[in-house]
Amino acid sequence: MSLYDDTALVLKGYEGQTELRQAYLDHLSAHGADGMWKSCTDGHVTASALVIDPARGRVLLTLHKKLRMWLQMGGHCEPGDATLAEAALREATEESGVPGLTLLAGGPVRLDRHPIPGPCTQHLDVQYAALAPSDAVEAISDESLDLRWFAYDEVADVADDSVVRLVEATRARL
């Protein structure tokens, strides 16, 4: 099964955000497999994961180098990604530096479509949550200016509404 096929199945099985989910499926239908890749200037599917430590009531956010915003880990799908979940876990591991992350069961937590400056127009982000091991130690990647753990109630003070909604949806799933 291709990444495109996996993504379509994941989206068809996602039960929330009906209109947005349909917009993602319509995008894939209109663009085929090209709708998965950065080269699709009409927008493309991305995968992200909120790294969460429920035992300590905190999440790990990255200060994105280009956007200069506190965000969850995530980014573009790559040809080596067999599934959308693998892409989200890969991105979370690469950007957090935390080995041993595991995705929260139940598939994506949220969808978030947002405009992007540059050659492409939008990201159709499929958002997962990744559970951090109890001994998690983060390491800043080249894509980040900083990494920091935030208590749940601190997120709204540093991040935009999309991250706040992702934290809320993840906590509801726990």
CSV table of N, CA and C in Angstrom, one decimal:
chain,number,residue,atom,x,y,z
A,1,MET,N,0.8,-1.2,0.0
A,1,MET,CA,0.0,0.0,0.0
A,1,MET,C,0.9,1.2,0.0
A,2,SER,N,0.5,2.2,-0.8
A,2,SER,CA,1.3,3.5,-0.9
A,2,SER,C,0.9,4.4,0.3
A,3,LEU,N,1.8,5.4,0.5
A,3,LEU,CA,1.5,6.4,1.5
A,3,LEU,C,0.2,7.1,1.2
A,4,TYR,N,0.0,7.4,-0.1
A,4,TYR,CA,-1.2,8.0,-0.5
A,4,TYR,C,-2.5,7.2,-0.1
A,5,ASP,N,-2.4,5.9,-0.4
A,5,ASP,CA,-3.5,5.0,-0.1
A,5,ASP,C,-3.7,4.9,1.5
A,6,ASP,N,-2.6,4.9,2.2
A,6,ASP,CA,-2.7,4.8,3.7
A,6,ASP,C,-3.4,6.1,4.2
A,7,THR,N,-3.0,7.2,3.6
A,7,THR,CA,-3.5,8.5,4.1
A,7,THR,C,-5.0,8.6,3.8
A,8,ALA,N,-5.4,8.2,2.6
A,8,ALA,CA,-6.8,8.2,2.3
A,8,ALA,C,-7.6,7.3,3.3
A,9,LEU,N,-7.1,6.1,3.6
A,9,LEU,CA,-7.8,5.3,4.6
A,9,LEU,C,-7.8,5.9,6.0
A,10,VAL,N,-6.7,6.5,6.4
A,10,VAL,CA,-6.7,7.2,7.7
A,10,VAL,C,-7.7,8.2,7.7
A,11,LEU,N,-7.8,9.0,6.7
A,11,LEU,CA,-8.8,10.1,6.7
A,11,LEU,C,-10.2,9.6,6.6
A,12,LYS,N,-10.5,8.6,5.8
A,12,LYS,CA,-11.8,8.0,5.8
A,12,LYS,C,-12.2,7.5,7.1
A,13,GLY,N,-11.3,7.0,7.9
A,13,GLY,CA,-11.6,6.4,9.2
A,13,GLY,C,-11.6,7.4,10.3
A,14,TYR,N,-11.2,8.6,10.1
A,14,TYR,CA,-11.2,9.7,11.1
A,14,TYR,C,-12.6,10.2,11.3
A,15,GLU,N,-13.1,10.2,12.5
A,15,GLU,CA,-14.5,10.5,12.8
A,15,GLU,C,-14.8,11.9,13.1
A,16,GLY,N,-13.8,12.8,13.3
A,16,GLY,CA,-14.1,14.1,13.7
A,16,GLY,C,-14.0,15.1,12.5
A,17,GLN,N,-14.3,16.4,12.8
A,17,GLN,CA,-14.1,17.5,11.8
A,17,GLN,C,-14.6,17.1,10.4
A,18,THR,N,-15.8,16.7,10.3
A,18,THR,CA,-16.3,16.2,9.0
A,18,THR,C,-16.1,17.0,7.8
A,19,GLU,N,-16.3,18.3,7.9
A,19,GLU,CA,-16.1,19.2,6.7
A,19,GLU,C,-14.6,19.3,6.3
A,20,LEU,N,-13.8,19.4,7.3
A,20,LEU,CA,-12.3,19.5,7.0
A,20,LEU,C,-11.8,18.2,6.5
A,21,ARG,N,-12.2,17.1,7.1
A,21,ARG,CA,-11.8,15.8,6.6
A,21,ARG,C,-12.2,15.6,5.2
A,22,GLN,N,-13.4,16.1,4.8
A,22,GLN,CA,-13.8,15.9,3.4
A,22,GLN,C,-13.0,16.8,2.5
A,23,ALA,N,-12.6,18.0,3.0
A,23,ALA,CA,-11.7,18.9,2.2
A,23,ALA,C,-10.4,18.2,1.9
A,24,TYR,N,-9.8,17.5,2.9
A,24,TYR,CA,-8.6,16.8,2.7
A,24,TYR,C,-8.8,15.7,1.7
A,25,LEU,N,-9.8,14.9,1.8
A,25,LEU,CA,-10.1,13.8,0.8
A,25,LEU,C,-10.3,14.4,-0.6
A,26,ASP,N,-11.0,15.5,-0.7
A,26,ASP,CA,-11.2,16.2,-2.0
A,26,ASP,C,-9.9,16.6,-2.6
A,27,HIS,N,-9.0,17.1,-1.7
A,27,HIS,CA,-7.7,17.5,-2.2
A,27,HIS,C,-6.9,16.3,-2.7
A,28,LEU,N,-6.9,15.2,-2.0
A,28,LEU,CA,-6.2,14.0,-2.5
A,28,LEU,C,-6.9,13.5,-3.8
A,29,SER,N,-8.2,13.6,-3.9
A,29,SER,CA,-8.9,13.1,-5.1
A,29,SER,C,-8.5,14.0,-6.3
A,30,ALA,N,-8.4,15.3,-6.1
A,30,ALA,CA,-8.0,16.2,-7.1
A,30,ALA,C,-6.6,16.1,-7.6
A,31,HIS,N,-5.7,15.8,-6.6
A,31,HIS,CA,-4.2,15.9,-6.9
A,31,HIS,C,-3.6,14.5,-7.0
A,32,GLY,N,-4.3,13.5,-6.6
A,32,GLY,CA,-3.7,12.1,-6.5
A,32,GLY,C,-2.5,12.1,-5.6
A,33,ALA,N,-1.6,11.2,-5.8
A,33,ALA,CA,-0.4,11.1,-5.0
A,33,ALA,C,0.4,12.4,-4.8
A,34,ASP,N,0.3,13.3,-5.8
A,34,ASP,CA,1.1,14.5,-5.8
A,34,ASP,C,0.6,15.4,-4.6
A,35,GLY,N,-0.6,15.2,-4.1
A,35,GLY,CA,-1.2,16.0,-3.0
A,35,GLY,C,-0.5,15.6,-1.7
A,36,MET,N,0.4,14.6,-1.7
A,36,MET,CA,1.1,14.3,-0.5
A,36,MET,C,2.5,15.0,-0.3
A,37,TRP,N,2.9,15.6,-1.4
A,37,TRP,CA,4.3,16.0,-1.4
A,37,TRP,C,4.5,17.6,-1.5
A,38,LYS,N,5.6,18.0,-1.0
A,38,LYS,CA,5.9,19.4,-0.9
A,38,LYS,C,5.8,20.1,-2.3
A,39,SER,N,6.1,19.4,-3.3
A,39,SER,CA,6.1,19.9,-4.7
A,39,SER,C,4.7,20.3,-5.1
A,40,CYS,N,3.6,19.9,-4.5
A,40,CYS,CA,2.3,20.3,-4.8
A,40,CYS,C,2.0,21.7,-4.3
A,41,THR,N,2.1,22.7,-5.2
A,41,THR,CA,2.0,24.1,-4.8
A,41,THR,C,0.6,24.5,-4.4
A,42,ASP,N,-0.4,23.6,-4.6
A,42,ASP,CA,-1.8,23.9,-4.2
A,42,ASP,C,-2.0,23.4,-2.8
A,43,GLY,N,-1.0,23.0,-2.1
A,43,GLY,CA,-1.1,22.5,-0.8
A,43,GLY,C,-0.8,21.0,-0.7
A,44,HIS,N,-0.4,20.5,0.5
A,44,HIS,CA,-0.1,19.1,0.6
A,44,HIS,C,-0.3,18.6,2.0
A,45,VAL,N,-0.5,17.3,2.1
A,45,VAL,CA,-0.7,16.7,3.4
A,45,VAL,C,0.7,16.7,4.2
A,46,THR,N,0.6,17.1,5.5
A,46,THR,CA,1.7,17.0,6.4
A,46,THR,C,1.3,16.1,7.6
A,47,ALA,N,2.3,15.7,8.3
A,47,ALA,CA,2.1,14.9,9.5
A,47,ALA,C,2.8,15.5,10.7
A,48,SER,N,2.1,15.6,11.8
A,48,SER,CA,2.7,16.1,13.0
A,48,SER,C,2.3,15.3,14.2
A,49,ALA,N,3.0,15.5,15.3
A,49,ALA,CA,2.7,14.8,16.6
A,49,ALA,C,3.0,15.7,17.8
A,50,LEU,N,2.1,15.8,18.7
A,50,LEU,CA,2.3,16.5,19.9
A,50,LEU,C,3.0,15.6,20.9
A,51,VAL,N,4.2,15.9,21.3
A,51,VAL,CA,4.9,15.0,22.3
A,51,VAL,C,4.4,15.4,23.7
A,52,ILE,N,3.8,14.4,24.3
A,52,ILE,CA,3.2,14.6,25.6
A,52,ILE,C,3.7,13.7,26.7
A,53,ASP,N,3.8,14.2,27.9
A,53,ASP,CA,4.2,13.5,29.1
A,53,ASP,C,3.1,13.5,30.1
A,54,PRO,N,2.1,12.6,30.0
A,54,PRO,CA,0.9,12.7,30.8
A,54,PRO,C,1.2,12.6,32.3
A,55,ALA,N,2.2,11.8,32.7
A,55,ALA,CA,2.6,11.6,34.1
A,55,ALA,C,3.0,12.9,34.7
A,56,ARG,N,3.6,13.8,34.0
A,56,ARG,CA,4.1,15.1,34.5
A,56,ARG,C,3.2,16.3,34.1
A,57,GLY,N,2.1,16.0,33.3
A,57,GLY,CA,1.2,17.0,32.8
A,57,GLY,C,1.8,18.1,32.0
A,58,ARG,N,2.6,17.6,31.0
A,58,ARG,CA,3.3,18.6,30.2
A,58,ARG,C,3.5,18.1,28.7
A,59,VAL,N,3.8,19.1,27.8
A,59,VAL,CA,4.0,18.8,26.4
A,59,VAL,C,5.3,19.4,26.0
A,60,LEU,N,5.9,18.8,25.0
A,60,LEU,CA,7.2,19.4,24.5
A,60,LEU,C,6.9,20.1,23.2
A,61,LEU,N,7.2,21.4,23.1
A,61,LEU,CA,7.0,22.2,21.9
A,61,LEU,C,8.4,22.6,21.4
A,62,THR,N,8.4,22.9,20.1
A,62,THR,CA,9.6,23.4,19.4
A,62,THR,C,9.4,24.8,19.0
A,63,LEU,N,10.4,25.6,19.2
A,63,LEU,CA,10.3,27.0,18.6
A,63,LEU,C,10.8,26.9,17.2
A,64,HIS,N,9.9,26.9,16.3
A,64,HIS,CA,10.2,26.6,14.9
A,64,HIS,C,11.1,27.7,14.3
A,65,LYS,N,12.2,27.2,13.6
A,65,LYS,CA,13.2,28.2,13.2
A,65,LYS,C,12.7,29.2,12.1
A,66,LYS,N,11.9,28.7,11.2
A,66,LYS,CA,11.4,29.6,10.1
A,66,LYS,C,10.2,30.5,10.6
A,67,LEU,N,9.3,29.8,11.3
A,67,LEU,CA,8.0,30.5,11.7
A,67,LEU,C,8.2,31.3,13.0
A,68,ARG,N,9.2,30.9,13.8
A,68,ARG,CA,9.4,31.6,15.1
A,68,ARG,C,8.1,31.5,16.0
A,69,MET,N,7.6,30.3,16.0
A,69,MET,CA,6.4,30.1,16.8
A,69,MET,C,6.6,28.8,17.5
A,70,TRP,N,6.0,28.6,18.7
A,70,TRP,CA,6.0,27.4,19.5
A,70,TRP,C,5.0,26.5,18.8
A,71,LEU,N,5.4,25.3,18.4
A,71,LEU,CA,4.5,24.3,17.7
A,71,LEU,C,4.8,22.9,18.1
A,72,GLN,N,3.9,22.0,17.8
A,72,GLN,CA,4.2,20.6,17.9
A,72,GLN,C,5.2,20.2,16.9
A,73,MET,N,5.8,19.0,17.0
A,73,MET,CA,6.8,18.5,16.0
A,73,MET,C,6.0,18.1,14.8
A,74,GLY,N,6.6,18.3,13.6
A,74,GLY,CA,5.9,17.8,12.4
A,74,GLY,C,6.5,18.4,11.1
A,75,GLY,N,6.0,17.9,10.0
A,75,GLY,CA,6.5,18.4,8.8
A,75,GLY,C,6.0,17.6,7.6
A,76,HIS,N,6.8,17.7,6.5
A,76,HIS,CA,6.5,17.0,5.3
A,76,HIS,C,6.7,15.5,5.3
A,77,CYS,N,5.8,14.9,4.5
A,77,CYS,CA,6.0,13.4,4.3
A,77,CYS,C,7.2,13.2,3.4
A,78,GLU,N,7.9,12.1,3.6
A,78,GLU,CA,9.0,11.8,2.8
A,78,GLU,C,8.8,10.4,2.0
A,79,PRO,N,9.5,10.2,0.9
A,79,PRO,CA,9.3,9.0,0.1
A,79,PRO,C,9.5,7.7,1.0
A,80,GLY,N,10.3,7.7,2.0
A,80,GLY,CA,10.5,6.5,2.8
A,80,GLY,C,9.4,6.2,3.8
A,81,ASP,N,8.5,7.2,4.0
A,81,ASP,CA,7.4,6.9,4.9
A,81,ASP,C,6.4,6.0,4.3
A,82,ALA,N,6.2,4.9,5.0
A,82,ALA,CA,5.2,3.9,4.5
A,82,ALA,C,3.8,4.2,4.9
A,83,THR,N,3.6,4.9,6.1
A,83,THR,CA,2.3,5.3,6.5
A,83,THR,C,2.4,6.7,7.1
A,84,LEU,N,1.2,7.3,7.2
A,84,LEU,CA,1.1,8.7,7.7
A,84,LEU,C,1.5,8.7,9.2
A,85,ALA,N,1.1,7.6,9.9
A,85,ALA,CA,1.5,7.5,11.3
A,85,ALA,C,3.1,7.4,11.4
A,86,GLU,N,3.7,6.7,10.6
A,86,GLU,CA,5.2,6.6,10.6
A,86,GLU,C,5.8,8.0,10.3
A,87,ALA,N,5.2,8.7,9.4
A,87,ALA,CA,5.7,10.1,9.1
A,87,ALA,C,5.6,11.0,10.3
A,88,ALA,N,4.5,10.9,11.0
A,88,ALA,CA,4.3,11.7,12.2
A,88,ALA,C,5.3,11.3,13.3
A,89,LEU,N,5.5,10.0,13.5
A,89,LEU,CA,6.4,9.5,14.5
A,89,LEU,C,7.9,9.9,14.1
A,90,ARG,N,8.2,9.8,12.9
A,90,ARG,CA,9.6,10.1,12.4
A,90,ARG,C,9.8,11.6,12.7
A,91,GLU,N,8.9,12.5,12.3
A,91,GLU,CA,9.0,13.9,12.5
A,91,GLU,C,9.2,14.2,14.0
A,92,ALA,N,8.3,13.6,14.8
A,92,ALA,CA,8.4,13.8,16.3
A,92,ALA,C,9.7,13.4,16.9
A,93,THR,N,10.2,12.3,16.4
A,93,THR,CA,11.5,11.8,16.9
A,93,THR,C,12.7,12.6,16.4
A,94,GLU,N,12.7,13.0,15.1
A,94,GLU,CA,13.8,13.8,14.6
A,94,GLU,C,13.8,15.2,15.3
A,95,GLU,N,12.7,15.8,15.4
A,95,GLU,CA,12.6,17.2,15.9
A,95,GLU,C,12.7,17.3,17.4
A,96,SER,N,12.4,16.3,18.1
A,96,SER,CA,12.5,16.3,19.6
A,96,SER,C,13.8,15.7,20.1
A,97,GLY,N,14.3,14.8,19.3
A,97,GLY,CA,15.5,14.1,19.8
A,97,GLY,C,15.2,13.1,20.8
A,98,VAL,N,14.0,12.8,21.1
A,98,VAL,CA,13.6,11.8,22.1
A,98,VAL,C,13.4,10.5,21.5
A,99,PRO,N,14.2,9.5,21.8
A,99,PRO,CA,14.0,8.1,21.3
A,99,PRO,C,12.9,7.5,22.1
A,100,GLY,N,12.3,6.5,21.5
A,100,GLY,CA,11.3,5.7,22.2
A,100,GLY,C,9.9,6.3,22.3
A,101,LEU,N,9.6,7.3,21.5
A,101,LEU,CA,8.2,7.8,21.4
A,101,LEU,C,7.3,6.8,20.9
A,102,THR,N,6.0,6.8,21.4
A,102,THR,CA,5.0,5.9,20.8
A,102,THR,C,3.8,6.7,20.5
A,103,LEU,N,3.1,6.4,19.4
A,103,LEU,CA,1.9,7.2,19.1
A,103,LEU,C,0.7,6.8,20.0
A,104,LEU,N,0.0,7.7,20.4
A,104,LEU,CA,-1.2,7.5,21.2
A,104,LEU,C,-2.2,6.7,20.3
A,105,ALA,N,-2.8,5.6,20.8
A,105,ALA,CA,-3.7,4.8,20.1
A,105,ALA,C,-4.9,5.5,19.6
A,106,GLY,N,-5.5,5.0,18.5
A,106,GLY,CA,-6.7,5.6,18.0
A,106,GLY,C,-6.5,6.5,16.8
A,107,GLY,N,-5.3,6.6,16.2
A,107,GLY,CA,-5.1,7.4,15.0
A,107,GLY,C,-5.0,8.9,15.3
A,108,PRO,N,-5.2,9.7,14.3
A,108,PRO,CA,-5.0,11.1,14.4
A,108,PRO,C,-5.9,11.7,15.5
A,109,VAL,N,-5.4,12.8,16.2
A,109,VAL,CA,-6.1,13.5,17.2
A,109,VAL,C,-7.0,14.6,16.6
A,110,ARG,N,-6.4,15.3,15.6
A,110,ARG,CA,-7.0,16.4,15.0
A,110,ARG,C,-6.5,16.6,13.6
A,111,LEU,N,-7.2,17.5,12.9
A,111,LEU,CA,-6.8,18.0,11.6
A,111,LEU,C,-6.6,19.5,11.7
A,112,ASP,N,-5.6,20.0,11.0
A,112,ASP,CA,-5.5,21.5,11.0
A,112,ASP,C,-4.9,22.0,9.7
A,113,ARG,N,-5.7,22.7,9.0
A,113,ARG,CA,-5.3,23.3,7.7
A,113,ARG,C,-4.9,24.7,7.9
A,114,HIS,N,-3.7,25.0,7.5
A,114,HIS,CA,-3.2,26.4,7.7
A,114,HIS,C,-2.4,26.9,6.5
A,115,PRO,N,-2.4,28.2,6.3
A,115,PRO,CA,-1.7,28.8,5.1
A,115,PRO,C,-0.2,28.8,5.5
A,116,ILE,N,0.6,28.7,4.4
A,116,ILE,CA,2.1,28.6,4.6
A,116,ILE,C,2.7,29.7,3.6
A,117,PRO,N,3.6,30.5,4.1
A,117,PRO,CA,4.2,31.4,3.2
A,117,PRO,C,5.2,30.7,2.3
A,118,GLY,N,5.4,31.1,1.1
A,118,GLY,CA,6.3,30.5,0.2
A,118,GLY,C,5.6,29.9,-1.0
A,119,PRO,N,6.3,28.9,-1.7
A,119,PRO,CA,5.8,28.4,-2.9
A,119,PRO,C,4.5,27.6,-2.8
A,120,CYS,N,4.3,26.9,-1.7
A,120,CYS,CA,3.0,26.2,-1.5
A,120,CYS,C,2.0,27.1,-0.8
A,121,THR,N,0.8,26.8,-0.8
A,121,THR,CA,-0.2,27.7,-0.3
A,121,THR,C,-0.7,27.2,1.1
A,122,GLN,N,-0.7,25.9,1.3
A,122,GLN,CA,-1.3,25.4,2.6
A,122,GLN,C,-0.8,24.1,3.0
A,123,HIS,N,-0.8,23.8,4.3
A,123,HIS,CA,-0.5,22.5,4.8
A,123,HIS,C,-1.8,21.9,5.3
A,124,LEU,N,-2.1,20.7,4.9
A,124,LEU,CA,-3.2,19.9,5.4
A,124,LEU,C,-2.7,19.0,6.4
A,125,ASP,N,-2.5,19.5,7.6
A,125,ASP,CA,-1.8,18.7,8.7
A,125,ASP,C,-2.7,17.7,9.4
A,126,VAL,N,-2.2,16.5,9.5
A,126,VAL,CA,-2.8,15.4,10.2
A,126,VAL,C,-2.1,15.2,11.5
A,127,GLN,N,-2.7,15.5,12.6
A,127,GLN,CA,-2.0,15.7,13.9
A,127,GLN,C,-2.3,14.5,14.8
A,128,TYR,N,-1.2,13.9,15.2
A,128,TYR,CA,-1.2,12.7,16.1
A,128,TYR,C,-0.7,13.2,17.5
A,129,ALA,N,-0.6,12.3,18.5
A,129,ALA,CA,0.0,12.6,19.7
A,129,ALA,C,1.0,11.5,20.0
A,130,ALA,N,2.2,11.8,20.5
A,130,ALA,CA,3.2,10.9,20.8
A,130,ALA,C,3.5,10.9,22.3
A,131,LEU,N,3.5,9.7,22.9
A,131,LEU,CA,3.8,9.6,24.3
A,131,LEU,C,5.3,9.5,24.6
A,132,ALA,N,5.8,10.4,25.4
A,132,ALA,CA,7.2,10.4,25.8
A,132,ALA,C,7.5,9.3,26.8
A,133,PRO,N,8.6,8.7,26.7
A,133,PRO,CA,9.0,7.7,27.8
A,133,PRO,C,9.3,8.5,29.1
A,134,SER,N,9.2,7.9,30.2
A,134,SER,CA,9.4,8.6,31.5
A,134,SER,C,10.8,9.2,31.6
A,135,ASP,N,11.8,8.7,30.9
A,135,ASP,CA,13.1,9.2,31.1
A,135,ASP,C,13.5,10.1,29.9
A,136,ALA,N,12.5,10.7,29.2
A,136,ALA,CA,12.7,11.5,28.0
A,136,ALA,C,13.7,12.7,28.2
A,137,VAL,N,14.7,12.8,27.3
A,137,VAL,CA,15.6,13.9,27.3
A,137,VAL,C,15.5,14.4,25.9
A,138,GLU,N,15.2,15.7,25.7
A,138,GLU,CA,15.1,16.3,24.4
A,138,GLU,C,16.4,16.7,23.9
A,139,ALA,N,16.5,16.9,22.6
A,139,ALA,CA,17.7,17.4,21.9
A,139,ALA,C,17.3,18.3,20.7
A,140,ILE,N,17.8,19.5,20.7
A,140,ILE,CA,17.4,20.4,19.6
A,140,ILE,C,17.9,20.0,18.3
A,141,SER,N,17.0,20.1,17.3
A,141,SER,CA,17.4,19.7,15.9
A,141,SER,C,17.7,21.0,15.1
A,142,ASP,N,18.2,20.8,13.9
A,142,ASP,CA,18.5,22.0,13.0
A,142,ASP,C,17.3,22.8,12.7
A,143,GLU,N,16.1,22.2,12.8
A,143,GLU,CA,14.9,22.9,12.4
A,143,GLU,C,14.3,23.8,13.5
A,144,SER,N,15.0,23.8,14.7
A,144,SER,CA,14.4,24.4,15.9
A,144,SER,C,15.3,25.4,16.5
A,145,LEU,N,14.8,26.5,17.0
A,145,LEU,CA,15.6,27.4,17.8
A,145,LEU,C,15.6,27.0,19.2
A,146,ASP,N,14.6,26.3,19.7
A,146,ASP,CA,14.6,25.9,21.1
A,146,ASP,C,13.5,24.8,21.2
A,147,LEU,N,13.7,24.0,22.3
A,147,LEU,CA,12.7,23.0,22.7
A,147,LEU,C,12.4,23.2,24.1
A,148,ARG,N,11.2,23.1,24.5
A,148,ARG,CA,10.9,23.3,25.9
A,148,ARG,C,9.6,22.6,26.3
A,149,TRP,N,9.6,22.0,27.5
A,149,TRP,CA,8.4,21.4,28.1
A,149,TRP,C,7.6,22.5,28.7
A,150,PHE,N,6.3,22.4,28.4
A,150,PHE,CA,5.3,23.3,29.0
A,150,PHE,C,4.2,22.6,29.7
A,151,ALA,N,3.8,23.1,30.9
A,151,ALA,CA,2.7,22.5,31.6
A,151,ALA,C,1.5,22.8,30.7
A,152,TYR,N,0.5,21.9,30.8
A,152,TYR,CA,-0.7,22.0,30.0
A,152,TYR,C,-1.3,23.5,30.0
A,153,ASP,N,-1.4,24.0,31.2
A,153,ASP,CA,-2.0,25.4,31.4
A,153,ASP,C,-1.1,26.5,30.9
A,154,GLU,N,0.2,26.2,30.5
A,154,GLU,CA,1.1,27.2,30.0
A,154,GLU,C,1.0,27.4,28.5
A,155,VAL,N,0.5,26.4,27.8
A,155,VAL,CA,0.5,26.3,26.4
A,155,VAL,C,-0.2,27.6,25.7
A,156,ALA,N,-1.3,27.9,26.3
A,156,ALA,CA,-2.1,29.1,25.7
A,156,ALA,C,-1.3,30.4,25.8
A,157,ASP,N,-0.4,30.5,26.7
A,157,ASP,CA,0.4,31.7,26.9
A,157,ASP,C,1.6,31.8,25.8
A,158,VAL,N,1.9,30.7,25.2
A,158,VAL,CA,3.1,30.7,24.3
A,158,VAL,C,2.7,30.3,22.8
A,159,ALA,N,1.7,29.5,22.7
A,159,ALA,CA,1.4,29.0,21.3
A,159,ALA,C,0.0,29.5,20.8
A,160,ASP,N,-0.2,29.3,19.5
A,160,ASP,CA,-1.4,29.7,18.9
A,160,ASP,C,-2.6,28.8,19.2
A,161,ASP,N,-3.8,29.1,18.7
A,161,ASP,CA,-5.0,28.4,19.0
A,161,ASP,C,-4.9,26.9,18.5
A,162,SER,N,-4.3,26.7,17.4
A,162,SER,CA,-4.2,25.4,16.8
A,162,SER,C,-3.5,24.4,17.7
A,163,VAL,N,-2.4,24.9,18.4
A,163,VAL,CA,-1.7,24.1,19.3
A,163,VAL,C,-2.5,23.8,20.6
A,164,VAL,N,-3.2,24.9,21.1
A,164,VAL,CA,-4.0,24.8,22.2
A,164,VAL,C,-5.1,23.7,22.0
A,165,ARG,N,-5.8,23.8,20.8
A,165,ARG,CA,-6.8,22.8,20.5
A,165,ARG,C,-6.2,21.4,20.4
A,166,LEU,N,-5.0,21.2,19.9
A,166,LEU,CA,-4.4,19.9,19.8
A,166,LEU,C,-4.1,19.4,21.2
A,167,VAL,N,-3.6,20.2,22.1
A,167,VAL,CA,-3.4,19.8,23.5
A,167,VAL,C,-4.7,19.4,24.1
A,168,GLU,N,-5.8,20.2,24.0
A,168,GLU,CA,-7.1,19.8,24.5
A,168,GLU,C,-7.6,18.5,24.0
A,169,ALA,N,-7.5,18.3,22.7
A,169,ALA,CA,-8.0,17.1,22.1
A,169,ALA,C,-7.2,15.9,22.5
A,170,THR,N,-5.9,16.1,22.7
A,170,THR,CA,-5.0,15.0,23.1
A,170,THR,C,-5.4,14.6,24.6
A,171,ARG,N,-5.5,15.6,25.4
A,171,ARG,CA,-5.9,15.3,26.8
A,171,ARG,C,-7.2,14.6,26.9
A,172,ALA,N,-8.2,15.0,26.1
A,172,ALA,CA,-9.5,14.3,26.1
A,172,ALA,C,-9.3,12.8,25.6
A,173,ARG,N,-8.4,12.5,24.8
A,173,ARG,CA,-8.2,11.2,24.3
A,173,ARG,C,-7.5,10.3,25.4
A,174,LEU,N,-6.7,10.9,26.2
A,174,LEU,CA,-5.9,10.1,27.2
A,174,LEU,C,-6.8,9.3,28.2
